[in-house]
PDB file of C-alpha atoms in Angstrom:
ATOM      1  CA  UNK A   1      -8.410 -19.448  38.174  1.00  0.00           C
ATOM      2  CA  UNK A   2      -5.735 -16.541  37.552  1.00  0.00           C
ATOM      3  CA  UNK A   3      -6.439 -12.966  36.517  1.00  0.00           C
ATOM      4  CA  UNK A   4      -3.711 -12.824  34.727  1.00  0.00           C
ATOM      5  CA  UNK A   5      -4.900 -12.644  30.985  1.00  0.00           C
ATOM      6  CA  UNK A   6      -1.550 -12.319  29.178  1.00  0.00           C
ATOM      7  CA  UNK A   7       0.087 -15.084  29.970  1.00  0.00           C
ATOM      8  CA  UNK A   8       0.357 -17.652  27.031  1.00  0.00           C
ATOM      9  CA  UNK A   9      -0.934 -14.518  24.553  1.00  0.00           C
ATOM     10  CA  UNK A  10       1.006 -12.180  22.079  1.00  0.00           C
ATOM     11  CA  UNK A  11       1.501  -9.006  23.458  1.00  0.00           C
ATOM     12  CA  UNK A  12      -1.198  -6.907  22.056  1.00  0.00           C
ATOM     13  CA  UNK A  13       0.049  -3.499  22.421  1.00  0.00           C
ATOM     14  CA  UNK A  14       2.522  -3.260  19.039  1.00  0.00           C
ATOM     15  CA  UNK A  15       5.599  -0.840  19.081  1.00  0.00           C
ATOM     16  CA  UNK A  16       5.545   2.058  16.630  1.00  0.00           C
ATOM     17  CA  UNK A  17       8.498   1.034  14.469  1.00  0.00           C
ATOM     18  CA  UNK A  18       6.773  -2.648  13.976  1.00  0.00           C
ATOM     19  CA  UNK A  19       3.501  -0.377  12.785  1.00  0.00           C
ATOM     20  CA  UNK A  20       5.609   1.602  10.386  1.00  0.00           C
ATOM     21  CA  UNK A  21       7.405  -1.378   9.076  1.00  0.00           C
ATOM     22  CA  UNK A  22       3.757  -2.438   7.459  1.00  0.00           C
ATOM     23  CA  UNK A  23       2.621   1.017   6.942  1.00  0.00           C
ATOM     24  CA  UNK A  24       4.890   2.252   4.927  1.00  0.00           C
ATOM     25  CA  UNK A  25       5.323  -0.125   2.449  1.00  0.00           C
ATOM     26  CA  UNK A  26       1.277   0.311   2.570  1.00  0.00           C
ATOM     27  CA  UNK A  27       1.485   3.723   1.850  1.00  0.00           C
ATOM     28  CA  UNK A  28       3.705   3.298  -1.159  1.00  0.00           C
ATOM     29  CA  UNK A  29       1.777   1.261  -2.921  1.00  0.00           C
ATOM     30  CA  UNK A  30      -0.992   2.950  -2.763  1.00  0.00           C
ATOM     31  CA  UNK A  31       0.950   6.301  -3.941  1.00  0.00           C
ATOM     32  CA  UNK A  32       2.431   4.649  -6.647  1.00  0.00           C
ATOM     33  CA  UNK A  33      -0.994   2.864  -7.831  1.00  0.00           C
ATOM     34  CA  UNK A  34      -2.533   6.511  -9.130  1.00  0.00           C
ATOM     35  CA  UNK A  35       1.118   7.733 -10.324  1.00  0.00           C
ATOM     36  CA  UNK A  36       0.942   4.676 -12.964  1.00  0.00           C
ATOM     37  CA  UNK A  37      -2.663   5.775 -13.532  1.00  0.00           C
ATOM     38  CA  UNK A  38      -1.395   9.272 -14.648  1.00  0.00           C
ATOM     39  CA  UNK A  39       1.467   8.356 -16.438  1.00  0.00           C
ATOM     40  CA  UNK A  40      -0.441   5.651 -18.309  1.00  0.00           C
ATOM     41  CA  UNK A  41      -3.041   8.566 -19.462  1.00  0.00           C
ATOM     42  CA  UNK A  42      -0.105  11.047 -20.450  1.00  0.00           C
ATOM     43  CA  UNK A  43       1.444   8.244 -22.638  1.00  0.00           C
ATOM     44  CA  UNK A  44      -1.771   7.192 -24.348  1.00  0.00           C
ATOM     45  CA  UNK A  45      -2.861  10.861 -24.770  1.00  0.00           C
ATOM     46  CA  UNK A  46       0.120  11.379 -26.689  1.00  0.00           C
ATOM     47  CA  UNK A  47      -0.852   8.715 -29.014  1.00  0.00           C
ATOM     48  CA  UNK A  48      -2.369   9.423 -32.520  1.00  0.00           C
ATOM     49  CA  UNK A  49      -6.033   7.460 -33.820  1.00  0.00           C
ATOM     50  CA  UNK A  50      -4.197   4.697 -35.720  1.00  0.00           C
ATOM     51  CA  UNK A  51      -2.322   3.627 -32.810  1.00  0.00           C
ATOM     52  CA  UNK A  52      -5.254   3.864 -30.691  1.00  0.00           C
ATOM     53  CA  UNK A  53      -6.899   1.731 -33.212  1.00  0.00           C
ATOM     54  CA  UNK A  54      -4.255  -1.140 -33.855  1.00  0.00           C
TER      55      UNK A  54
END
């Protein structure tokens, strides 16, 4: 039997620029997500009741 466990296994300690690269498009989408929200509400706000009701 060998002690060596990493043989044959992906490495398991991940660099920080292979982190970022799924981070950050992470992070985007969930900044953009309530930006819509709030944008969304500004534009209906601005609406009068008959387009609100059609």
């Amino acid at each position: 039997m060998s002690s060596d466990t990493t043989t044959g296994s992906p490495a398991v300690a991940a660099s920080p620029r292979r982190i970022a690269a799924l981070a950050l498009p992470a992070l985007v989408v969930l900044a953009a997500e309530p930006l819509y929200v709030l944008v969304d509400t500004a534009v209906v706000g601005h609406l009068g009741p008959v387009p609100l009701a059609a």
